[in-house]
Coordinates of C-alpha atoms in Angstrom, one line a residue:
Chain A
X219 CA 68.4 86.1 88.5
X220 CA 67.2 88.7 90.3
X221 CA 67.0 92.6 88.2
X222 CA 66.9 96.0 89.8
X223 CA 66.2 98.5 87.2
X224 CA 66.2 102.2 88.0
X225 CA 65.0 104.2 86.1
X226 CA 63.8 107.9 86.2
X227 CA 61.0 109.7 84.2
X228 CA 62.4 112.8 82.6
X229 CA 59.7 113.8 80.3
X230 CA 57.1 112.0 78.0
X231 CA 57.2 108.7 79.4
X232 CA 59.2 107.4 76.7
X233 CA 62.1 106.2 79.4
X234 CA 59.4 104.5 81.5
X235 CA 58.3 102.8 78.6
X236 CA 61.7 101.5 77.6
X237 CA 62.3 99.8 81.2
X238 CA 58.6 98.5 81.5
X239 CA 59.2 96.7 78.0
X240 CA 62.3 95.5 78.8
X241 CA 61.3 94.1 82.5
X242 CA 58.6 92.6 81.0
X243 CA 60.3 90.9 78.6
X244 CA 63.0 89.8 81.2
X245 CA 60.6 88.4 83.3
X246 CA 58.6 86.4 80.6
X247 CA 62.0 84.4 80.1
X248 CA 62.2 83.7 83.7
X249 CA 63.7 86.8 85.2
X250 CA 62.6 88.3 88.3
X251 CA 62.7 92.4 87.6
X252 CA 62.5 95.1 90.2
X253 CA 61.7 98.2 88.6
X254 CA 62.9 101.1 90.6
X255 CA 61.3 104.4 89.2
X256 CA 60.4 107.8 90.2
X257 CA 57.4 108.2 89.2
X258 CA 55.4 105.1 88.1
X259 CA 51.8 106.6 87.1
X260 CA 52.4 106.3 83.4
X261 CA 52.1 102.0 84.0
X262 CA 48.4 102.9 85.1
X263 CA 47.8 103.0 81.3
X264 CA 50.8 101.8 79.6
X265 CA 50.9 98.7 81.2
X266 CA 47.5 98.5 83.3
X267 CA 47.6 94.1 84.0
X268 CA 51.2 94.5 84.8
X269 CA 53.5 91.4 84.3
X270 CA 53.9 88.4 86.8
X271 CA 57.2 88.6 87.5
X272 CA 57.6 92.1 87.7
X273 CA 57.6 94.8 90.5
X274 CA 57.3 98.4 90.3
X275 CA 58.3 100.4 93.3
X276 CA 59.5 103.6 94.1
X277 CA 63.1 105.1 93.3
X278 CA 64.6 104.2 96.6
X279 CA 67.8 101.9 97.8
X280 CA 66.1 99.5 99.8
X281 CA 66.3 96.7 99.4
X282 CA 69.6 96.1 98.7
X283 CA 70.8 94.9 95.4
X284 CA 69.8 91.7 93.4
X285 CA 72.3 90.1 91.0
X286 CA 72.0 92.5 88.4
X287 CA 71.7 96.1 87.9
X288 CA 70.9 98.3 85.1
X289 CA 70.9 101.9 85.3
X290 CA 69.3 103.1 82.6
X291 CA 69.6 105.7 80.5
X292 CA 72.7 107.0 82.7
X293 CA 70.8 107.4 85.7
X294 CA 73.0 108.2 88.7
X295 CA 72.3 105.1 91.1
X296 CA 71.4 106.4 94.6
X297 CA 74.3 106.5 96.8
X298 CA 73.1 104.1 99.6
X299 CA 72.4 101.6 96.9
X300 CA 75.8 102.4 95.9
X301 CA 77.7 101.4 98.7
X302 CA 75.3 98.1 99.1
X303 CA 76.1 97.1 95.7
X304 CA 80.6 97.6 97.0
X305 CA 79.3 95.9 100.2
X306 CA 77.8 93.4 98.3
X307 CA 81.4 92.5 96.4
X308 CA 83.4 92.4 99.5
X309 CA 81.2 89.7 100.7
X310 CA 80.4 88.1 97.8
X311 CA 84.1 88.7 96.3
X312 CA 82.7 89.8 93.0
X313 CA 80.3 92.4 92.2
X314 CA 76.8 91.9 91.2
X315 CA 76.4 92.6 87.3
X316 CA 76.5 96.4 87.0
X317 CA 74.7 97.8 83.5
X318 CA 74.4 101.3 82.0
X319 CA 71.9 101.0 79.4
X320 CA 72.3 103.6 77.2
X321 CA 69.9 105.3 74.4
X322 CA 69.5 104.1 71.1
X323 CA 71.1 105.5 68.1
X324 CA 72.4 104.6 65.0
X325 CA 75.5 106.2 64.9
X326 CA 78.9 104.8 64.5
X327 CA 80.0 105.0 68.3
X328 CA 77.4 103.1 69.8
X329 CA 79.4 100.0 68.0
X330 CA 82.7 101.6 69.4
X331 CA 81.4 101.6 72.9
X332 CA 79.3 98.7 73.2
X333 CA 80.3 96.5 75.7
X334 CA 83.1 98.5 77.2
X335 CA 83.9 98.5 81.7
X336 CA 83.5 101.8 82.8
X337 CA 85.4 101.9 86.2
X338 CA 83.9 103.6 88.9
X339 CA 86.7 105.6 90.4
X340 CA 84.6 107.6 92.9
X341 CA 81.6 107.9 95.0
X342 CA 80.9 105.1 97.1
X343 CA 80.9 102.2 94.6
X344 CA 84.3 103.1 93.5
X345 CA 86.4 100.3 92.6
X346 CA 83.7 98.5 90.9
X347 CA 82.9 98.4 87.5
X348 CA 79.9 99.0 85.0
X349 CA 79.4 98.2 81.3
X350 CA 77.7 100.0 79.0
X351 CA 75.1 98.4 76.5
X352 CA 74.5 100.4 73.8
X353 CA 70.9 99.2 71.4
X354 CA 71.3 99.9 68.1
X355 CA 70.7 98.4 64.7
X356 CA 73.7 96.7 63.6
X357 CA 75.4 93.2 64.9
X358 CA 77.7 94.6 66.8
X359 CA 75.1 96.5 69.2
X360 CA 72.8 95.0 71.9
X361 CA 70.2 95.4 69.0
X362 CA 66.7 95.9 70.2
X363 CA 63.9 95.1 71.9
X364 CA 61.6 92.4 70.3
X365 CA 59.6 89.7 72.7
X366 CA 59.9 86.3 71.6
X367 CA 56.0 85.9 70.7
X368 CA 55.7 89.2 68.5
X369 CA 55.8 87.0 65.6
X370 CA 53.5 84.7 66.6
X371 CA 51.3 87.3 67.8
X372 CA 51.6 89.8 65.2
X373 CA 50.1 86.6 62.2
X374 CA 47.2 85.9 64.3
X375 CA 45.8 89.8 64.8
X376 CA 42.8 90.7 63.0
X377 CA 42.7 94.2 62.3
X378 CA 39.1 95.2 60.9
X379 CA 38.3 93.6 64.6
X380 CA 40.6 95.7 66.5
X381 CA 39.4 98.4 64.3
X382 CA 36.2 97.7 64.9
X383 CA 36.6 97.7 69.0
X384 CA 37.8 101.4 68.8
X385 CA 35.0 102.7 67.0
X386 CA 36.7 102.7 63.7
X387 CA 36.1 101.0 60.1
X388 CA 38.5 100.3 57.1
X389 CA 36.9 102.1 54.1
X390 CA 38.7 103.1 50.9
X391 CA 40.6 105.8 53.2
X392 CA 44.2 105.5 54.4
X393 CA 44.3 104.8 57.7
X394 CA 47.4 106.9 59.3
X395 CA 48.6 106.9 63.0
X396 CA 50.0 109.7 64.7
X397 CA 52.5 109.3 67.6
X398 CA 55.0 113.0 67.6
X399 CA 55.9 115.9 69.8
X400 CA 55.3 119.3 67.9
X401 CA 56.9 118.6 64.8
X402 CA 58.0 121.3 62.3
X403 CA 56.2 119.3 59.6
X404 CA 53.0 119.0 60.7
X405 CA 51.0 121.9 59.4
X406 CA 52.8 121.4 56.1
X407 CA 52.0 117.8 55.9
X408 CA 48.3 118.2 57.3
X409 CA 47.9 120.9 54.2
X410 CA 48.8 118.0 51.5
X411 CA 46.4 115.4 53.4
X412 CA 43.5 118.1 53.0
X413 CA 44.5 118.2 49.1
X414 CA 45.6 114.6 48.5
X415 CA 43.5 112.8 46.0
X416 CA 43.7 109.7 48.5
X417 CA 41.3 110.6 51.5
X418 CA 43.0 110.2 54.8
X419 CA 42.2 109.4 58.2
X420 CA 44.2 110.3 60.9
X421 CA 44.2 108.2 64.0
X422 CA 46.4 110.4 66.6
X423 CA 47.0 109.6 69.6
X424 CA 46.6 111.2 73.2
X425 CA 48.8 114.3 74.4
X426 CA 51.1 116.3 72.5
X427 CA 50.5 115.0 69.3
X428 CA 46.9 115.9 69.7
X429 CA 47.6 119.2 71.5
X430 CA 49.5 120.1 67.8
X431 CA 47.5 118.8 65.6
X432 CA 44.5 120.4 67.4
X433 CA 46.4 123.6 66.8
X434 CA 47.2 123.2 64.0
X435 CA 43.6 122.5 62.3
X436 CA 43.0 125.4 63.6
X437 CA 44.6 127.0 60.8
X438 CA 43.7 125.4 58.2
X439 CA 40.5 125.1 56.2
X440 CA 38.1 122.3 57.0
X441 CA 38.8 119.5 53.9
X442 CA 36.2 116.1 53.4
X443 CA 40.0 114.6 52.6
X444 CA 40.9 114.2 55.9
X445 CA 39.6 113.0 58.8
X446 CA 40.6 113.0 62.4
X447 CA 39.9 110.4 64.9
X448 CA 41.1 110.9 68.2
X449 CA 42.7 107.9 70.2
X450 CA 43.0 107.4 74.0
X451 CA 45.6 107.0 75.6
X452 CA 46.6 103.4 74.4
X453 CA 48.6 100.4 76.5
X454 CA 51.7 99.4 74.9
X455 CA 50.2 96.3 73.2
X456 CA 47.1 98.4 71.8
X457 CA 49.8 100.9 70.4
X458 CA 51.2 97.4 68.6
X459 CA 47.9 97.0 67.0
X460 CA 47.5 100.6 66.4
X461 CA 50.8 100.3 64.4
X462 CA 49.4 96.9 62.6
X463 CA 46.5 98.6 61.6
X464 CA 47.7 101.1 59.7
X465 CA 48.7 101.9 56.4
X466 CA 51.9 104.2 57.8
X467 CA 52.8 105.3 60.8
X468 CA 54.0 108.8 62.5
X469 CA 56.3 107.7 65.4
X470 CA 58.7 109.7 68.1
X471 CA 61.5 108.5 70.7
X472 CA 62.7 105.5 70.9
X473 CA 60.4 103.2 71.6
X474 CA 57.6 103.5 69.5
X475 CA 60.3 103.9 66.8
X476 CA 61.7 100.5 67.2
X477 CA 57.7 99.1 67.4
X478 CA 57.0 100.8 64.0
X479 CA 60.1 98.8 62.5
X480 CA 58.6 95.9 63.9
X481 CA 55.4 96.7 62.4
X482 CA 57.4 96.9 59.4
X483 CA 54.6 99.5 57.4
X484 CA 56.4 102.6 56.0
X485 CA 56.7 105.3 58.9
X486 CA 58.5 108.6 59.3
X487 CA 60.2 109.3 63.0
X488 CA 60.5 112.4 64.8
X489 CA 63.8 112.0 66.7
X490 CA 64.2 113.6 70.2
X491 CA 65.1 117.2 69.6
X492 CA 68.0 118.3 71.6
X493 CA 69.0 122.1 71.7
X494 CA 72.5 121.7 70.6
X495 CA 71.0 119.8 67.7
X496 CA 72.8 116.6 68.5
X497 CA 69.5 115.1 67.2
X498 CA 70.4 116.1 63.3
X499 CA 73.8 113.6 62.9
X500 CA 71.7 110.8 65.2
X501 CA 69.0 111.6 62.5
X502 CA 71.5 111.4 59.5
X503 CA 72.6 108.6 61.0
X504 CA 69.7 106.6 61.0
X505 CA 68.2 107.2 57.8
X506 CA 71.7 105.9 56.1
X507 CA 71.6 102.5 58.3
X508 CA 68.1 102.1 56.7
X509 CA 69.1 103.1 53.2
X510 CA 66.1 105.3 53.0
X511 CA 65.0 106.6 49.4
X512 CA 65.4 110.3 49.0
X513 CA 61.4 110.6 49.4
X514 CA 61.8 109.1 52.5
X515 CA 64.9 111.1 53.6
X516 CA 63.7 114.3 52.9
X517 CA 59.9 113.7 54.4
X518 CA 61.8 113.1 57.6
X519 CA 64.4 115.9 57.4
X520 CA 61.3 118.4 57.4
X521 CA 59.6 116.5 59.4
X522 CA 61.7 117.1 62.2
X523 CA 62.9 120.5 61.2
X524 CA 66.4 118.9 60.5
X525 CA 66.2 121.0 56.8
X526 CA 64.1 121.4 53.5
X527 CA 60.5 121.7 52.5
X528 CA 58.5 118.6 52.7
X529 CA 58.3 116.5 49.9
X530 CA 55.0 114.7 48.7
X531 CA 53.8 112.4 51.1
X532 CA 54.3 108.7 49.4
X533 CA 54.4 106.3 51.7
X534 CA 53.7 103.4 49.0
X535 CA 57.0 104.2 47.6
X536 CA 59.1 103.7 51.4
X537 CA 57.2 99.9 51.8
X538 CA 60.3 98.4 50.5
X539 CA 63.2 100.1 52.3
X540 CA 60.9 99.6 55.8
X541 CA 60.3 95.8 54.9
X542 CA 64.6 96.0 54.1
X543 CA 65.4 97.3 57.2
X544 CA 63.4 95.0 58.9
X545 CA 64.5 92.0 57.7
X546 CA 67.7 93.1 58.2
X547 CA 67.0 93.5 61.9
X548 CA 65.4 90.1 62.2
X549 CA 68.5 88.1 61.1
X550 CA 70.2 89.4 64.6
X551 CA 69.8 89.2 67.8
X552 CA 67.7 91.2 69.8
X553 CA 68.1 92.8 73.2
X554 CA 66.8 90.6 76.0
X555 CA 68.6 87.8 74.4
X556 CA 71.8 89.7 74.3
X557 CA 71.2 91.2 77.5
X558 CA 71.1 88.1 78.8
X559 CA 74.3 86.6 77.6
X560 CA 76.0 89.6 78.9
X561 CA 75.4 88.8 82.5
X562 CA 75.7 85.1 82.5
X563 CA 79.0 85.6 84.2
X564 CA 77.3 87.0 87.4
X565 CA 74.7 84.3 87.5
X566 CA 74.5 83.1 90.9
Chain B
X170 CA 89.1 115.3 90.1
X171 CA 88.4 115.8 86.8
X172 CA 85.6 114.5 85.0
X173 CA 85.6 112.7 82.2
X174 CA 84.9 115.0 79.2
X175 CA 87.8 117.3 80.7
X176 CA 90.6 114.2 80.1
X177 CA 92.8 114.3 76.3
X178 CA 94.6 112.2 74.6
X179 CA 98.2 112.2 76.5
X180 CA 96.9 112.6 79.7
X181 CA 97.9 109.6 82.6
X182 CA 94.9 108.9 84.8
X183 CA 94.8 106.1 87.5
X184 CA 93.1 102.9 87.1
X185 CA 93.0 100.0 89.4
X186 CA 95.8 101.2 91.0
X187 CA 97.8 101.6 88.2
X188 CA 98.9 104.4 85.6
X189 CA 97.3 104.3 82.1
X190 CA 98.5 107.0 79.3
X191 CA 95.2 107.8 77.4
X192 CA 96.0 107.4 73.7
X193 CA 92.7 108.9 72.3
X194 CA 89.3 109.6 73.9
X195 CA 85.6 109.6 71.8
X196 CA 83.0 112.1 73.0
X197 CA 80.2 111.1 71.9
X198 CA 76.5 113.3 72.6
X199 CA 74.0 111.1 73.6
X200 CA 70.3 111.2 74.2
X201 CA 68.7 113.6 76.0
X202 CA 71.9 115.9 76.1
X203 CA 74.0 113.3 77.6
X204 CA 77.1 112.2 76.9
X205 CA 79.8 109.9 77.2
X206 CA 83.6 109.6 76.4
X207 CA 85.4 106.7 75.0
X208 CA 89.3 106.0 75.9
X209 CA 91.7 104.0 74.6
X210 CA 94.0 103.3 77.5
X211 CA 97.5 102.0 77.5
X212 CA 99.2 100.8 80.9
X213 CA 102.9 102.7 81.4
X214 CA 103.6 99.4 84.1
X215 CA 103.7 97.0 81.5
X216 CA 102.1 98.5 77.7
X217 CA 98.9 96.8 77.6
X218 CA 96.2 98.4 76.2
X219 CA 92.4 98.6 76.8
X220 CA 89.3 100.4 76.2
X221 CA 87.0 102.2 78.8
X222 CA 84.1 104.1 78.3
X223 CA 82.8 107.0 81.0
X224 CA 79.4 108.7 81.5
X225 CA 81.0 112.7 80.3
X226 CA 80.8 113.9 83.9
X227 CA 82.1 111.2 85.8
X228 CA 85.1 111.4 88.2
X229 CA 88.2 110.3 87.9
X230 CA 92.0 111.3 89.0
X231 CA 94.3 112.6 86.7
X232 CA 98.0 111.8 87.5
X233 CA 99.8 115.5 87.1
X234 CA 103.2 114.8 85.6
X235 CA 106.2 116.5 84.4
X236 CA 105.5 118.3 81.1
X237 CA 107.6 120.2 78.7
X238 CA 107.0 122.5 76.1
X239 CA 108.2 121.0 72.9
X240 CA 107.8 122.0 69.0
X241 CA 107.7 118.9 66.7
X242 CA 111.2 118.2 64.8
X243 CA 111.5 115.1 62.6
X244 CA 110.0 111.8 61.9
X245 CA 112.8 108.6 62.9
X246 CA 110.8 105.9 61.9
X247 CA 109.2 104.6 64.8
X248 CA 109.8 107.4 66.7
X249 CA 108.7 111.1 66.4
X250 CA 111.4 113.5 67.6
X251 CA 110.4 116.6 70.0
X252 CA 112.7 119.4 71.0
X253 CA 112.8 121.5 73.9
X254 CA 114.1 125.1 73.9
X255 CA 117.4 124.0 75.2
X256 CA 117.5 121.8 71.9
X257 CA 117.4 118.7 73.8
X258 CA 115.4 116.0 72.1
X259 CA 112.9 113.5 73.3
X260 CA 111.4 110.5 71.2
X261 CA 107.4 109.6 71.6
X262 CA 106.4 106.4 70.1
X263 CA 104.0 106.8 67.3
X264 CA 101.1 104.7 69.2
X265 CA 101.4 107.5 72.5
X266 CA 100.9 110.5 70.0
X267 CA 97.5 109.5 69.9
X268 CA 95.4 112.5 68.1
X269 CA 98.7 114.8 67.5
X270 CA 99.2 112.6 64.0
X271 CA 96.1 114.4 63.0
X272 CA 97.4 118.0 63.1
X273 CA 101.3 117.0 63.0
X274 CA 103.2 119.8 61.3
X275 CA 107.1 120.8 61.6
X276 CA 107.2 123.2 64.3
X277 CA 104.2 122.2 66.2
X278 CA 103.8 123.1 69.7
X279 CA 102.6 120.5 72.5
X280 CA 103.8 119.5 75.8
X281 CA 105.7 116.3 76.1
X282 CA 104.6 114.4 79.1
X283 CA 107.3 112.5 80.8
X284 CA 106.9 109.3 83.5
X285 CA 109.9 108.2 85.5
X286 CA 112.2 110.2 83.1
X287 CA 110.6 108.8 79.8
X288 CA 108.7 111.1 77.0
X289 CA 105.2 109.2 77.2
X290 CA 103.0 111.1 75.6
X291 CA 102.2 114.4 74.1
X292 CA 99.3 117.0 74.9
X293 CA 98.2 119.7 72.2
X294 CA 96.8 122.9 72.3
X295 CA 92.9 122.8 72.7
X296 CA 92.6 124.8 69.4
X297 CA 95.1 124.4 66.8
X298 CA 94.4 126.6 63.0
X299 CA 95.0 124.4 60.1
X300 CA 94.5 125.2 56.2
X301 CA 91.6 123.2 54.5
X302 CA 93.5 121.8 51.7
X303 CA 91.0 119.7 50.0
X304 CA 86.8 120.2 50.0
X305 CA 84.2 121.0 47.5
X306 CA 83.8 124.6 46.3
X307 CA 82.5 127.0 48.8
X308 CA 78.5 127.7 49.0
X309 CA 77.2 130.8 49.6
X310 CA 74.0 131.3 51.2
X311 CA 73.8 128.9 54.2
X312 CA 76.4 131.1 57.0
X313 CA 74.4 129.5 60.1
X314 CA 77.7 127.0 60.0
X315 CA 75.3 123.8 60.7
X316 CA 75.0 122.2 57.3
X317 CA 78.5 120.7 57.5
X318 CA 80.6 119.6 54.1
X319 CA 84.2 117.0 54.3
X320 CA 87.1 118.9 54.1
X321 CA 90.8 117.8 54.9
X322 CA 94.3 119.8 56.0
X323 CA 97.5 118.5 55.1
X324 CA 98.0 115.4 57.2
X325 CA 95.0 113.9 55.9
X326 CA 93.0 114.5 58.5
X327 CA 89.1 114.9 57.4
X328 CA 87.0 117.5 59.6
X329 CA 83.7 118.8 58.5
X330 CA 83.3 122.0 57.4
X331 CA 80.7 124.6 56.9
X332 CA 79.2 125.0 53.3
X333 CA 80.8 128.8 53.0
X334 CA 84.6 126.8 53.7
X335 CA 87.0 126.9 50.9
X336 CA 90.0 125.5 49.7
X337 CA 92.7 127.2 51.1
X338 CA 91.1 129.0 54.2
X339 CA 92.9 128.3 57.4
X340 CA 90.4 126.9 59.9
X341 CA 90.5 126.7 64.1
X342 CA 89.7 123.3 64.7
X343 CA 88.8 121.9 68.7
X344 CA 91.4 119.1 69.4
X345 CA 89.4 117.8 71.9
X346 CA 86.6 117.1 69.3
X347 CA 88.5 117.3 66.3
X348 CA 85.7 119.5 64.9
X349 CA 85.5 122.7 63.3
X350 CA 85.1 125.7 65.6
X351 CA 85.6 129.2 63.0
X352 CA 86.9 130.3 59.9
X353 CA 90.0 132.6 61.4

């Protein structure tokens, strides 16, 4: 089948990243993916050998449409493309698949809505009808992205080599990534590091996490406890290995936080803030679905400025409720796969 | 047009050509300060039901029928009995009162929505004030109202609540939501 995927870059690239995963993966079981996006320069380094089978090109409605459309993230489909896509089904006499994929979350709605039409009833495509596809966690979700290889893959990587490659060695320090926005947590946590009897080192990665963290060692006290080594900015499959590498992971959004359950080493996630706080019950909401331990819970509710002080940082003790949740997630099926079952109807 | 988030339960919006009676709607914040509504649809042509979902500023028309305003009366199992102010009475089956069971009290105002001279539906009052008669003792400390607790009013209904909520205290809840909006 042929894909278009629009998608538009709102901030951080984490959008972007989402559709370039999943066009990727869509094409490496056959697909043919046109990814339609505003503002493509993120790829240069998230994706820099690009994927046979994939095209980028600009946010535009030409060509017309393929046999199946997702709009992701509730993007609004330009109108030209619009009235191709109703064109389209009066020639055709059924529309080409029409998808609205939506953003992960773990509460309860995103079961409720999963799946359901959504008739268009104006604009220029009214009369046709989309469905939304909600990822999430459970069986009755679209579940989440996971190629077919990352298995396969993930047994045969040697970490002291990748280590090695960026300029880094495994010593008796724990080896930490750092992948957030400006989380409320972060001085806090960075304090206990300096004072931990386990010496840390702190692999963060490019942008705003380094822009706070920069800041904040600013005010704190130099400590031989913690070390920071500062990471480029790293393709999606070096940010895998990043994530293998480590002993626990700091992770944002949505993508990385599905790659750190796939990693399946103890993490903590800073959720999307929103400024009607939305992000708290999405938060909640996640943290029950993986059972967390109360260590676990509270280290994120600080982290992301959701509520309380942060608790000691004891990432031994969240090992099992990651390698839980994980499981758990392996026994269903993931995106592509459902993805793909959901359009077999409009298969030409 | 309305959009989306604007539509309640009782409302009659057109769909395929045909008139559905929304029976309940979900809105749901997404990412990114999105959102979406869910609605749970039920055809007046021939009583099938379905389920929709719309991005929360999406389009759609609204059928604008007659309405009357009615105060709740009595219960005659299947049927809940409405009253006009010329005492007529008008029966609304139990599946079309959609979220009115949550809040249904003796007395209650809503409009009764009528289609081809039959009471279809019923629309509330955006706000309705409701005692809490069941939550955990009141906390004092937290008044920023964003550390919610479960509390419940009469019909069972469970809302959440802020920490300084008591037993007791009448409450304005959003019907549109069905979430707490102040202490009154």
């Amino acid at each position: 089948m042929l894909w278009d995927i629009f998608c538009k870059v709102i901030d951080n690239h984490g959008d972007i990243g989402v559709c370039w995963r999943l066009a990727a993966e869509l094409a490496r079981r056959g697909e043919r993916v046109r990814l339609r996006v505003d503002d493509s320069s993120a790829l240069a380094w998230m994706a820099p050998h690009g994927q046979p089978g994939v095209e980028v090109m600009p946010w535009s409605p030409e060509p017309g449409p393929g046999d199946a459309v997702i709009e992701a993230f509730g993007c609004e489909l330009p109108p030209a493309f619009q009235a191709e896509l109703a064109a389209l089904a009066r020639a055709r006499g059924r529309q080409p698949a029409w998808i609205n994929l939506e953003y992960l979350t773990a509460e309860s709605f995103a079961e409720r809505s999963h799946g359901l039409p959504s008739p268009v009833m104006s604009g220029p495509a009214a009369g046709l009808t989309k469905r939304f596809f909600y990822p999430g966690f459970t069986a009755s979700t679209g579940g989440l992205l996971r190629e077919q290889d990352l298995a396969r893959r993930q047994a045969a990587f040697d970490s002291a080599a990748w280590l090695q490659r960026m300029g880094l060695q495994r010593g008796s320090e724990r080896l930490v990534s750092l992948f957030c926005y400006e989380p409320p947590g972060l001085e806090p946590w960075l304090r206990q590091l300096a004072d931990a009897e386990t010496p840390t080192r702190l692999l963060v990665t490019a942008g705003r996490a380094a822009s706070a963290v920069r800041a904040a060692l600013e005010r704190l006290p130099p400590s031989p406890q913690l070390r920071v080594s500062w990471l480029p900015l790293l393709a999606q499959s070096e940010f895998d290995h990043l994530l293998w590498s480590c002993d626990a992971n700091f992770v944002r959004g949505e993508d990385s936080l599905v790659r750190a359950l796939w990693a399946g080493r103890p993490f903590v996630w800073q959720i999307y803030p929103q400024h009607d706080d939305a992000h708290h019950a999405k938060l909640r909401a996640f943290l029950d679905w993986m059972q967390a331990p109360s260590g676990l819970r509270r280290f994120h509710e600080a982290w992301s400025g959701v509520g309380g002080e942060l608790p000691v940082f004891d990432s031994a003790a969240w090992t099992d409720s990651v390698s839980a949740a994980r499981a758990r997630l392996l026994a269903q099926d993931e995106l592509a796969s459902q993805l793909l079952g959901f359009v077999a109807d409009f298969r030409p | 047009m309305k959009i989306a988030q604007e539509i309640r339960a009782g409302n009659v919006i057109m769909q395929g050509g045909n008139p559905w009676v929304v029976l309940k709607t979900e809105y749901a914040r997404g990412g990114r300060n999105a959102a979406t509504v869910r609605m749970k649809l039920k055809s007046l042509l021939n009583n099938q039901g379905t389920e929709i979902v719309f991005k929360a500023d999406d389009k759609m028309d609204q059928i604008v029928l007659d309405k009357k305003d009615c105060t709740y009366s009595y219960f005659a199992d299947p049927m809940y009995v409405w009253m006009d102010t010329e005492y007529n009475q008008y029966e609304v089956e139990k599946e079309n009162m959609g979220d009115a069971l949550n809040y249904l009290e003796e007395g209650m105002p809503a409009e009764v929505v009528f289609y081809e001279g039959k009471a279809i539906s019923v629309e509330l009052a955006t706000s309705v004030e409701r005692e809490i008669t069941w939550t955990e003792p009141a906390v004092k400390g937290d008044t920023s109202g964003k550390v919610l607790k479960p509390a419940k009013i009469a019909t069972g209904f469970e809302i959440g609540v802020p920490i300084f909520v008591a037993q007791g205290d009448k409450v304005e809840i959003d019907t549109r939501t069905g979430e707490y909006r102040r202490r009154v």
